[in-house]
Tab-separated table of C-alpha atoms in Angstrom:
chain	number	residue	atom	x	y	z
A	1	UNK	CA	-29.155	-25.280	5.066
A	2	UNK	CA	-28.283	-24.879	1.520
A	3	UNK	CA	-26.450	-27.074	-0.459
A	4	UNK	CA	-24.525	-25.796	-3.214
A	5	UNK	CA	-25.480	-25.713	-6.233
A	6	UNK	CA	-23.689	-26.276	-9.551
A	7	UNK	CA	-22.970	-22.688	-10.060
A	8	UNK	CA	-21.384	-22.561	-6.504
A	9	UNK	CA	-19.405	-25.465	-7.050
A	10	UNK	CA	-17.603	-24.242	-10.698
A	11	UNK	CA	-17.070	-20.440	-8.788
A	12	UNK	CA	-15.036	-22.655	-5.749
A	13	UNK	CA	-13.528	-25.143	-8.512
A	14	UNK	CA	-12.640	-21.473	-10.236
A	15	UNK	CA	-11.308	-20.344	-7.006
A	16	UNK	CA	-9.122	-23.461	-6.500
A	17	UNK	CA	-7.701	-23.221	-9.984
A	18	UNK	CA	-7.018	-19.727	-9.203
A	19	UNK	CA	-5.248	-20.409	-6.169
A	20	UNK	CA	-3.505	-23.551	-7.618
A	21	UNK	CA	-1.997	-21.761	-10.347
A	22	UNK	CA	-1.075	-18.069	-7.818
A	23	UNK	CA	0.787	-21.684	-5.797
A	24	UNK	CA	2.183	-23.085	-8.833
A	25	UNK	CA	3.715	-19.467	-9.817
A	26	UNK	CA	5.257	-18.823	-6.060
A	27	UNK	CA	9.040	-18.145	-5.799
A	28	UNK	CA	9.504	-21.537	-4.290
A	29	UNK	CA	8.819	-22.784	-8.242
A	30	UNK	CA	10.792	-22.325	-11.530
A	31	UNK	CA	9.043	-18.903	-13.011
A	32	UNK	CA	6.457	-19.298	-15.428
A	33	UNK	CA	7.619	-17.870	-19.346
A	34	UNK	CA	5.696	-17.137	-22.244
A	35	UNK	CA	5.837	-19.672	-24.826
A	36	UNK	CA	6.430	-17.313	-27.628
A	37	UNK	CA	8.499	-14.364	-27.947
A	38	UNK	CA	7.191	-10.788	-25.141
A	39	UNK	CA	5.811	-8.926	-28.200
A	40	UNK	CA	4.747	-6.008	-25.505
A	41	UNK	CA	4.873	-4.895	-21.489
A	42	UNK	CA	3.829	-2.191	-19.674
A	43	UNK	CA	5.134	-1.787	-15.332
A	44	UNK	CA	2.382	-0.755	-13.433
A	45	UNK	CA	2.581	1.574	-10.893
A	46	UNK	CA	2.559	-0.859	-8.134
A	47	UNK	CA	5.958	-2.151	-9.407
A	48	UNK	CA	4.416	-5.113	-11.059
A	49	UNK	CA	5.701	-5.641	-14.934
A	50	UNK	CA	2.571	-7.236	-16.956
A	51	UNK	CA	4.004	-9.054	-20.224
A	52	UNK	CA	2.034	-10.535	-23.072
A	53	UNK	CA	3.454	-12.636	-25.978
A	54	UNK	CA	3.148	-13.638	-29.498
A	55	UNK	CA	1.158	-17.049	-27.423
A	56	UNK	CA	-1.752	-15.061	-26.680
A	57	UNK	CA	-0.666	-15.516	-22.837
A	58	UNK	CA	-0.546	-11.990	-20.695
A	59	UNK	CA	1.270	-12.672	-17.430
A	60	UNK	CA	2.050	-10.125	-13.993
A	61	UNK	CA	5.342	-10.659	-12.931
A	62	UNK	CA	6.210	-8.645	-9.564
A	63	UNK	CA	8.888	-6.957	-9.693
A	64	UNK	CA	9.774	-7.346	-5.626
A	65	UNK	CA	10.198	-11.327	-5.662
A	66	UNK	CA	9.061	-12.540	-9.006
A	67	UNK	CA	6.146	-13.897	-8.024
A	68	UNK	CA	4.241	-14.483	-11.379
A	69	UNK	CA	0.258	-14.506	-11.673
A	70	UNK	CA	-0.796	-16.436	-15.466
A	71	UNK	CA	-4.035	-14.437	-16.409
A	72	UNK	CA	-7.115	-16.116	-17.959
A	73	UNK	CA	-6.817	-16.326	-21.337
A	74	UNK	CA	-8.498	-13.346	-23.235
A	75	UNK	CA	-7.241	-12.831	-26.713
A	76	UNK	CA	-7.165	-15.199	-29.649
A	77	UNK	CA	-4.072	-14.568	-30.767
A	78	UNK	CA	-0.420	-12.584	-30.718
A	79	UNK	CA	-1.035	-9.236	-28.112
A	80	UNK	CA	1.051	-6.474	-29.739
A	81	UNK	CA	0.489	-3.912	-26.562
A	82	UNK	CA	-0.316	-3.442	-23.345
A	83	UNK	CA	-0.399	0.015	-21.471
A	84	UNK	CA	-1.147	0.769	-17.701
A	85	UNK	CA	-3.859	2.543	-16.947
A	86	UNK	CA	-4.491	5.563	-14.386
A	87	UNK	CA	-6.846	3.245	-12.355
A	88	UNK	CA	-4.067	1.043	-11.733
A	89	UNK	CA	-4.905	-1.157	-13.683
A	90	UNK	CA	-3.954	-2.133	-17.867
A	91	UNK	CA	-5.390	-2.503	-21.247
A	92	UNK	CA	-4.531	-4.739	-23.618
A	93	UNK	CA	-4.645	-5.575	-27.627
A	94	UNK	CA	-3.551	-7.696	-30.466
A	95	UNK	CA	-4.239	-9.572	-33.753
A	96	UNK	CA	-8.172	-10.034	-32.577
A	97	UNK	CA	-8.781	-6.093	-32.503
A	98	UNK	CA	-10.319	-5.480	-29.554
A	99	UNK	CA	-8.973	-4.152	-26.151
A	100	UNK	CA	-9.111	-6.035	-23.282
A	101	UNK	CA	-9.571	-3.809	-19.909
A	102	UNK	CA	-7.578	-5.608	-16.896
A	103	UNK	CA	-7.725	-4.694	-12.952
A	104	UNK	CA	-5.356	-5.397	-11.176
A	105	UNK	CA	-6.929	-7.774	-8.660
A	106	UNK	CA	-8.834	-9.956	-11.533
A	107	UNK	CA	-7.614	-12.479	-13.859
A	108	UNK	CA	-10.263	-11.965	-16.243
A	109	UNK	CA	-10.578	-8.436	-18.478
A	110	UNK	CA	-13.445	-6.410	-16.709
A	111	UNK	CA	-14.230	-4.756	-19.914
A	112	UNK	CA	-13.793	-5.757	-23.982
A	113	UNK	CA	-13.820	-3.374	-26.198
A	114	UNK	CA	-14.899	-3.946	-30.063
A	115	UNK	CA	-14.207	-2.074	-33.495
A	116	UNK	CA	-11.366	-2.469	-35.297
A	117	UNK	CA	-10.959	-4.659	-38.259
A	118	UNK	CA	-7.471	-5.577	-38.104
A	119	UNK	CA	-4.744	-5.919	-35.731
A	120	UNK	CA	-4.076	-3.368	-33.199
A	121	UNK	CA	-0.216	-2.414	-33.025
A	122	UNK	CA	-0.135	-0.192	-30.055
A	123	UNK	CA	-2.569	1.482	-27.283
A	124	UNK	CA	-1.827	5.103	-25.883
A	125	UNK	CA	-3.661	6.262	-22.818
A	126	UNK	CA	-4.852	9.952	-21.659
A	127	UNK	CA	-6.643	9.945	-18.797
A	128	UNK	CA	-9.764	8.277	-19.441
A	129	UNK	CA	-9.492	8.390	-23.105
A	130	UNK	CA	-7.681	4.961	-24.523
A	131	UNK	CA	-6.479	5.226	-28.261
A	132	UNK	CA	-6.020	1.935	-30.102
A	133	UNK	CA	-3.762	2.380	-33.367
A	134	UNK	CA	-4.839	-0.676	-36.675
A	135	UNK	CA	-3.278	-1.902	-39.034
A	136	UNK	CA	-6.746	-1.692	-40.744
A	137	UNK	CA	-5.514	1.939	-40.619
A	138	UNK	CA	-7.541	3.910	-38.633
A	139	UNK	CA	-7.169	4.800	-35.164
A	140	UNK	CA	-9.938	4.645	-32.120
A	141	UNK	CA	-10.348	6.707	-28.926
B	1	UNK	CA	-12.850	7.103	-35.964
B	2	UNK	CA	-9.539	8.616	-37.081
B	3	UNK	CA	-9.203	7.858	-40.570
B	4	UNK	CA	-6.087	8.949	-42.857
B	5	UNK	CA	-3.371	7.051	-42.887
B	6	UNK	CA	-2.402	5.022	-45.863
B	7	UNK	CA	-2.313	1.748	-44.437
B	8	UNK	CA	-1.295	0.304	-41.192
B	9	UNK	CA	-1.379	2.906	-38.319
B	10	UNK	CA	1.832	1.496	-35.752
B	11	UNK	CA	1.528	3.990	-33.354
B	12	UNK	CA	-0.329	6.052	-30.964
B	13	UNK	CA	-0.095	8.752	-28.476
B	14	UNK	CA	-1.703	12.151	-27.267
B	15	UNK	CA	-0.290	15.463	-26.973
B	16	UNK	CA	-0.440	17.899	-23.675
B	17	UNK	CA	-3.793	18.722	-24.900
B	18	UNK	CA	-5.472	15.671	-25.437
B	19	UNK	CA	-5.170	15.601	-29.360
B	20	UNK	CA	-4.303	12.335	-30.221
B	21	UNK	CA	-1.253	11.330	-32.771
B	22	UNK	CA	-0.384	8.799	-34.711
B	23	UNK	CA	2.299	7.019	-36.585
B	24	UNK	CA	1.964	4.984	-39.721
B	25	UNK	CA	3.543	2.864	-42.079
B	26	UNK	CA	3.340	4.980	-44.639
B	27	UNK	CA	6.311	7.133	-42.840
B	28	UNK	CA	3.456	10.179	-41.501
B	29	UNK	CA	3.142	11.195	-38.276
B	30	UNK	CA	-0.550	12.587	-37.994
B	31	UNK	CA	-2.570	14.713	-36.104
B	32	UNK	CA	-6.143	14.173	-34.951
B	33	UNK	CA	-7.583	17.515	-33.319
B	34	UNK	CA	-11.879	16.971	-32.871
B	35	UNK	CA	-11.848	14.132	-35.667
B	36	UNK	CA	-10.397	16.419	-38.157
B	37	UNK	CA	-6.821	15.258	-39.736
B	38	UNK	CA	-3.683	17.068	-40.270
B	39	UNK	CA	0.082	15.700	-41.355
B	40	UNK	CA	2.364	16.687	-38.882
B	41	UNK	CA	5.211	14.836	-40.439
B	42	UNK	CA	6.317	13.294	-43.133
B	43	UNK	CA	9.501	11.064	-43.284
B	44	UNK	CA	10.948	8.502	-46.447
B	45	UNK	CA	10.900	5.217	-43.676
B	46	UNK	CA	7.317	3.383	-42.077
B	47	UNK	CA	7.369	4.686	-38.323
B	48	UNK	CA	7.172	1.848	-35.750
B	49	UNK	CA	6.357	3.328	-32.895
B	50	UNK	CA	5.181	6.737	-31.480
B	51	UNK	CA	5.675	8.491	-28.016
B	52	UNK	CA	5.315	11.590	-25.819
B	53	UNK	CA	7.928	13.050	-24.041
B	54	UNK	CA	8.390	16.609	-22.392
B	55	UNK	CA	9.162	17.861	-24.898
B	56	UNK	CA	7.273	16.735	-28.136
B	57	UNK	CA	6.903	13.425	-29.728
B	58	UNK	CA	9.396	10.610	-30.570
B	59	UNK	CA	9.023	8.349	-33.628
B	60	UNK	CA	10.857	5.525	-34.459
B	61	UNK	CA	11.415	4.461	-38.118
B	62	UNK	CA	12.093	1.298	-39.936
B	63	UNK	CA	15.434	3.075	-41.152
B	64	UNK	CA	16.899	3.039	-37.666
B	65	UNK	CA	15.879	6.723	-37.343
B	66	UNK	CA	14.985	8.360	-34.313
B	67	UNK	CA	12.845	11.770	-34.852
B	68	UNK	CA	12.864	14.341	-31.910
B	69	UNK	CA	9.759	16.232	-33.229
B	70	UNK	CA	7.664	19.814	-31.204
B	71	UNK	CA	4.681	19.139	-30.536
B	72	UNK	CA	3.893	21.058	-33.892
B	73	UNK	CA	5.300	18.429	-35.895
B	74	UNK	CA	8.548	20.852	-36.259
B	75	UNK	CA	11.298	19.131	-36.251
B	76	UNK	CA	13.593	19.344	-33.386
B	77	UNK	CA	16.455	16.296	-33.928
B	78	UNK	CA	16.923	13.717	-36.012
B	79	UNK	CA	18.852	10.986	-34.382
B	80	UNK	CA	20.618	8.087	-36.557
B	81	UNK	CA	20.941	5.031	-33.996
B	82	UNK	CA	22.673	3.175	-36.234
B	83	UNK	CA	21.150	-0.620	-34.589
B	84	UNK	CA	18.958	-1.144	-37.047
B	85	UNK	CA	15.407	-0.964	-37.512
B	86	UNK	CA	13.443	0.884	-34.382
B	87	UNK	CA	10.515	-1.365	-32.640
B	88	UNK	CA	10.114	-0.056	-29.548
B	89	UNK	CA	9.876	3.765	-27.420
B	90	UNK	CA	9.341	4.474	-23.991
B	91	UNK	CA	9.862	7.554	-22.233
B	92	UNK	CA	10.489	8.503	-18.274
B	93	UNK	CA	10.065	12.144	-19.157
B	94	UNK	CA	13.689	13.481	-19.422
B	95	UNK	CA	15.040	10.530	-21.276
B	96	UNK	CA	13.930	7.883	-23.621
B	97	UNK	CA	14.509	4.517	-24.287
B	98	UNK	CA	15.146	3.035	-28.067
B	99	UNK	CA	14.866	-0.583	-28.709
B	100	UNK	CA	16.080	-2.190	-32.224
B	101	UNK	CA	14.768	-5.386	-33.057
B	102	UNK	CA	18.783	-6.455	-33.171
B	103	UNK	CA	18.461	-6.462	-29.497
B	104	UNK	CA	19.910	-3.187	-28.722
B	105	UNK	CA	18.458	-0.468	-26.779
B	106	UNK	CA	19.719	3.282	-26.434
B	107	UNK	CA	18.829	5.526	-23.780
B	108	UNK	CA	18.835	9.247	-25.129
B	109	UNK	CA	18.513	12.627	-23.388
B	110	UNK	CA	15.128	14.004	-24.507
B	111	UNK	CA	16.682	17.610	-24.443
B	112	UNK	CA	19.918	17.039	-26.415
B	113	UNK	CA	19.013	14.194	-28.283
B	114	UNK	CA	22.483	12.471	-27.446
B	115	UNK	CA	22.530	8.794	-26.340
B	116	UNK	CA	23.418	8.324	-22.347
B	117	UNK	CA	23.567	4.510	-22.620
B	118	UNK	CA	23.821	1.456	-24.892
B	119	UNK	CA	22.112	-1.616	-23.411
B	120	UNK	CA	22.794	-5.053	-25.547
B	121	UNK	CA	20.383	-7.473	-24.729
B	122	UNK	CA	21.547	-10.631	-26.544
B	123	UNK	CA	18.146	-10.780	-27.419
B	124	UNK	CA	17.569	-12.157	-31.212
B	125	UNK	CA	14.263	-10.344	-31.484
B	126	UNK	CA	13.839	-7.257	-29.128
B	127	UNK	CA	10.115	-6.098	-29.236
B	128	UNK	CA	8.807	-3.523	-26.370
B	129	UNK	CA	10.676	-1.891	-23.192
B	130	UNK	CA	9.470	0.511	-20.567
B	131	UNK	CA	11.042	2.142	-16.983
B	132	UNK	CA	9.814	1.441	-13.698
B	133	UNK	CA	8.201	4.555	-12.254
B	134	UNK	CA	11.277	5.633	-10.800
B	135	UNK	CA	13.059	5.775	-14.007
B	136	UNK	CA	16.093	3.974	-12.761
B	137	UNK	CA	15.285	0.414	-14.317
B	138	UNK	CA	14.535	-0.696	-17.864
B	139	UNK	CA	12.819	-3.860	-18.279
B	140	UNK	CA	12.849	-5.644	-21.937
B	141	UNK	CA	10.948	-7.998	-23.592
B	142	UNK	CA	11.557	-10.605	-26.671
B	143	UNK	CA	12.674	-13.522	-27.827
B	144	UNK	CA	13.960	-14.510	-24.400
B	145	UNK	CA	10.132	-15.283	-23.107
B	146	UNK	CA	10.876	-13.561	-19.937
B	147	UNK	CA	11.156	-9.883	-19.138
B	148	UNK	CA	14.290	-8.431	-18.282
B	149	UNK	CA	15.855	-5.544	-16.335
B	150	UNK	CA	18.709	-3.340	-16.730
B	151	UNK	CA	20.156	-0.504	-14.855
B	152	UNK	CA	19.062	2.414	-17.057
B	153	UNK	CA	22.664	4.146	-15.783
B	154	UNK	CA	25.126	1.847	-16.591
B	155	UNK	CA	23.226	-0.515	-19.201
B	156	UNK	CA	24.229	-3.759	-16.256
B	157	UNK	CA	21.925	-6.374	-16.197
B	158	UNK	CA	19.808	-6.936	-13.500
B	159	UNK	CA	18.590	-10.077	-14.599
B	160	UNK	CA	15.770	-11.902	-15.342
B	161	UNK	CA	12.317	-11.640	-13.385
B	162	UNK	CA	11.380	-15.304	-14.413
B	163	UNK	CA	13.986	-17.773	-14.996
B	164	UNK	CA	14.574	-19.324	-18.904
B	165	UNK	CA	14.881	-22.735	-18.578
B	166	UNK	CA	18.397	-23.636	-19.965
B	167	UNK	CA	18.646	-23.305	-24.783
B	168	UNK	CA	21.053	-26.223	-24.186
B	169	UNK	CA	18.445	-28.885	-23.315
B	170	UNK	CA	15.616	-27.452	-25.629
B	171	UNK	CA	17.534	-27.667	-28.912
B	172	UNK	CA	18.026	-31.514	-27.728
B	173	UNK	CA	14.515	-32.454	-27.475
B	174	UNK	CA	12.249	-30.300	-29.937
B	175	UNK	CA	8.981	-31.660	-28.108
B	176	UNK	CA	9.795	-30.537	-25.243
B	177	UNK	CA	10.817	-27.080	-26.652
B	178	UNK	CA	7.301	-27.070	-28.463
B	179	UNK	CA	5.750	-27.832	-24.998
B	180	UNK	CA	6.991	-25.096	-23.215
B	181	UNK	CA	3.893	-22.995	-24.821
B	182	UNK	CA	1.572	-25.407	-23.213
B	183	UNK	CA	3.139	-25.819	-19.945
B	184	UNK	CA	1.812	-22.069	-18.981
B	185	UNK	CA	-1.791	-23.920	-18.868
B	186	UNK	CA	-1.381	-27.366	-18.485
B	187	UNK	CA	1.068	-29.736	-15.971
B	188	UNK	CA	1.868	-33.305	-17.076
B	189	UNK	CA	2.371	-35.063	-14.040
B	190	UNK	CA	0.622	-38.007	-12.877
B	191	UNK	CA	-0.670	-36.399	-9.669
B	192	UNK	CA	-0.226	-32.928	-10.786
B	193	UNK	CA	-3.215	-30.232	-9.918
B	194	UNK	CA	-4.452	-28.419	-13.355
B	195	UNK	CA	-3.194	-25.067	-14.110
B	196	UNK	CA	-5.398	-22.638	-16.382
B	197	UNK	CA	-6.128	-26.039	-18.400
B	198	UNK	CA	-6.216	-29.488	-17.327
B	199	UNK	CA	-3.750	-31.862	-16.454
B	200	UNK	CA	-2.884	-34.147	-19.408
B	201	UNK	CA	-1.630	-36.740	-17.306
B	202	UNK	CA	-2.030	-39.850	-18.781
B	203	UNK	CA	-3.480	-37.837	-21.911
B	204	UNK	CA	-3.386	-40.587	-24.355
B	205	UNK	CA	-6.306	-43.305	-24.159
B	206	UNK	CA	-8.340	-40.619	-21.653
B	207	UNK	CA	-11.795	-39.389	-23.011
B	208	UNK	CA	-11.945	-35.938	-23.639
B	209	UNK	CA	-13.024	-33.614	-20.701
B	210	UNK	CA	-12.887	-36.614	-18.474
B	211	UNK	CA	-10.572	-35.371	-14.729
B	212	UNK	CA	-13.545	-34.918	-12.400
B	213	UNK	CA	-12.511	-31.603	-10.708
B	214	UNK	CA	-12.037	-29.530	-13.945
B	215	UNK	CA	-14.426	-26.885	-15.328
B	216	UNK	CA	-14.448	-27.799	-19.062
B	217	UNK	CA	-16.464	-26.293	-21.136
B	218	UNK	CA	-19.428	-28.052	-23.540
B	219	UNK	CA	-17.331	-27.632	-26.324
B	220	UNK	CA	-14.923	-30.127	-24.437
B	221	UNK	CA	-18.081	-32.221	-22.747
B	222	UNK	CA	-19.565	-32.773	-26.575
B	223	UNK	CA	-15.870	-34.324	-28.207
B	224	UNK	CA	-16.598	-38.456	-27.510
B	225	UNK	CA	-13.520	-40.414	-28.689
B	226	UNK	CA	-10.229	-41.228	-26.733
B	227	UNK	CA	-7.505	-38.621	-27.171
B	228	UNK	CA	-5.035	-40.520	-29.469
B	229	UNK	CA	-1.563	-39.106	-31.167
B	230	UNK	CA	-3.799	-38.693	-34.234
B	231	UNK	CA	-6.617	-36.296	-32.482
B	232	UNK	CA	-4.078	-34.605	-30.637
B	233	UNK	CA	-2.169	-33.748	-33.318
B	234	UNK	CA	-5.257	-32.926	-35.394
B	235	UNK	CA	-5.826	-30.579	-32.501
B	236	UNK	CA	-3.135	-28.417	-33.231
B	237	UNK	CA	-3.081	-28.599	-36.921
B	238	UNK	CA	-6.677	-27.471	-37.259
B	239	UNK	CA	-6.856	-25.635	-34.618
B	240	UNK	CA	-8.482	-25.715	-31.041
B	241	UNK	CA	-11.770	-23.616	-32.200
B	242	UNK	CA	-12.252	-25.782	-35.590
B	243	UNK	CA	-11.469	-29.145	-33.553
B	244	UNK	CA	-14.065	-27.855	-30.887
B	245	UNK	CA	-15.676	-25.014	-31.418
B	246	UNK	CA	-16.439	-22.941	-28.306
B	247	UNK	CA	-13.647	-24.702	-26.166
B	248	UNK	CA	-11.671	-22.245	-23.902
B	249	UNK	CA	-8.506	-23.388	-25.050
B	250	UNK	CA	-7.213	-20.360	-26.914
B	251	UNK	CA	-6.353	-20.800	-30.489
B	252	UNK	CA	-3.140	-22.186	-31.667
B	253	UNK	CA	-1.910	-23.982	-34.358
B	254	UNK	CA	1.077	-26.268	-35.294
B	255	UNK	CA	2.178	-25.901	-39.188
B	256	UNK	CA	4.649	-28.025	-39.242
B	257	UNK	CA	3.933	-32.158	-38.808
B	258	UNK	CA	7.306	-32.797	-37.701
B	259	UNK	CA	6.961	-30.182	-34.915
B	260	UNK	CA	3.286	-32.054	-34.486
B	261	UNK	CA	4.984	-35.136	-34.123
B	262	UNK	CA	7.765	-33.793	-31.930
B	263	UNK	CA	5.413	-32.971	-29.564
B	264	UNK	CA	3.198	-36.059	-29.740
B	265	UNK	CA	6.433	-37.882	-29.173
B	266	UNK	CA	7.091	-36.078	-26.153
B	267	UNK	CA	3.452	-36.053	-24.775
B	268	UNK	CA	4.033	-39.628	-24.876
B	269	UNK	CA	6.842	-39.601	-22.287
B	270	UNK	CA	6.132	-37.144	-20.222
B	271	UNK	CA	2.304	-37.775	-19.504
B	272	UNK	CA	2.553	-42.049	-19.304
């Protein structure tokens, strides 16, 4: 038999945060909100609305019950836009520059992207191709 | 890289074939066909936001202008909401949706350019919209903190998705207003399980990184002394990453020491 090892035990202590917070966010409770203004949102195709705000804080609200799932937190700072993605899943960007790529089953980005300077102020998507838009002034795909 | 634009680029969106578009604040709308650059338009206003529709693009302007443009940058309608300055654009494919930062929204026929429906949201600071996939719902976000919906055909309201806890009670206690942005991560409870942060039950007194069953990080595990009104509030005025750099607490920062000691005041009460 093996015991577990510290690894084991932060991935279960993960897991019960995880579940503690998908608890805390059930209808039963008083919906979460963003502390700070919705600066974007995109509705996925699964009828699920994702919102970020000016707090940094990107949370998946379904549309069906309200039922409201607080995603790790991935940017350091405001998030000006989120857009869903063909996957089913959603990108998302802000004051840090770089593009966070979301599935829809994780709470932590599967993918970060890097290269602007400055803020990103809005995200367009084209099949696989993602454009970013800076207000360093140049534009990314 | 798609350099061109004279400062900040605000929007972004591709046409039918793949040739991405943007929008900028210095009032062009640009084209960006294998890395090369071309004007498509050029209009007086900064343009706020940029969108695809059936027919051509969208842009919204500063002014309060709408532009209905071909994909060619010709343009095909000019539209004068008259709500202010434009934010926000999204598109179900015959229709569009126009959000002013005054809170209004107008839904306009992509092919006439007239407006179908006036939605006021109440909201003091409107930023970003979209439709649910079957185009009959708009859902809003803003100053309200939670997303909204609105029947795109009559401009009803359908009501929140979360619920806003009640302006009445936060304009009596500005602590607890302040808190609201921390009570997404962290519960204050005495026996209340930790969110995306720890609890801060009994927060003042309690060495740093100190409830057993939560996953701090070294950052956390390296701070020694007692969490005190002082180091909390030194916290927040820094900032998390300066107080502790490398701690998973995302950064935020508190300006203003009454608001600091607003929220001290009410840690005090509401984690004893």
């Amino acid at each position: 038999m093996r015991t577990p090892g510290p690894a084991a035990y932060k991935q279960s202590m993960r897991l019960f945060i995880l579940i503690a917070c998908l608890l805390l966010a059930s209808p039963a409770h008083a919906q979460p909100v963003h502390g700070a203004p919705i600066r974007a949102l995109a509705v996925l195709p699964d009828w699920s609305v994702v919102s970020a705000g000016l707090d940094a804080t990107i949370i998946v609200h379904r549309l069906s019950d309200g039922a409201a799932t607080i995603l790790q937190p991935a940017h350091d700072g405001a998030v000006n836009a989120i857009v869903a993605l063909p996957d089913g899943g959603f990108a998302s960007a802000g004051a840090d520059g770089g593009v966070a790529i979301w599935s829809r089953t994780d709470t932590l980005p599967v993918r970060w992207l890097e290269g602007h300077t400055g803020p990103i102020a809005a995200l367009a998507v084209n099949g696989e191709a993602i454009a970013s838009a800076s207000w360093d002034g140049t534009a990314w795909v | 890289m798609l350099e061109g634009h004279t400062g900040p680029v605000n929007g972004v969106a591709f046409l039918s074939d793949g040739t991405p578009v943007t929008a900028g604040y210095d009032g062009t709308i640009r084209a960006w066909p294998e890395g090369t650059s071309r004007a498509l338009a050029r209009y007086a206003a900064p343009q706020n936001a940029l969108i695809a529709t059936v027919d051509g693009l969208a842009s919204a302007g500063a002014d309060g202008t709408l532009h209905l443009l071909s994909e060619d940058g010709r343009d095909r309608a000019t539209v004068e909401a008259g709500i202010g300055p434009l934010v926000a654009l999204a598109s179900d494919g015959n229709r569009l949706a126009v959000a002013a930062l005054s809170g209004t929204v107008l839904i306009i026929d992509t092919a006439t350019a007239q407006a179908i429906t006036a939605i006021n949201t109440g909201e003091t600071a409107l930023w970003t919209l979209g439709f649910t996939d079957d185009g009959t719902t708009l859902i809003t976000g803003g100053s309200a903190r939670a997303p909204r919906r609105w029947d795109v055909a009559t401009g009803r309201a359908l009501g929140p998705i979360g619920t806003v806890p009640a302006p009445a009670a936060a304009q009596a206690d500005r602590g607890a207003q302040l808190f609201r942005a921390c009570a997404i991560c962290h519960a204050t409870g005495a026996d209340s399980a930790s969110r995306a942060g720890p609890s801060l039950a009994h927060l003042f007194g309690r060495a740093p990184a100190s409830l057993p069953d939560y996953p701090y990080s070294d950052a956390l595990r390296r701070l020694s002394a007692p969490w005190t009104r002082d180091s909390v509030a030194q916290l927040f005025e820094i900032g998390p990453q300066r107080f502790a750099p490398g701690t998973k607490m995302p950064e935020q920062r508190l300006a203003d020491p009454d608001d600091r000691a607003a929220l001290m005041d009410y840690l005090e009460r509401a984690t004893k």
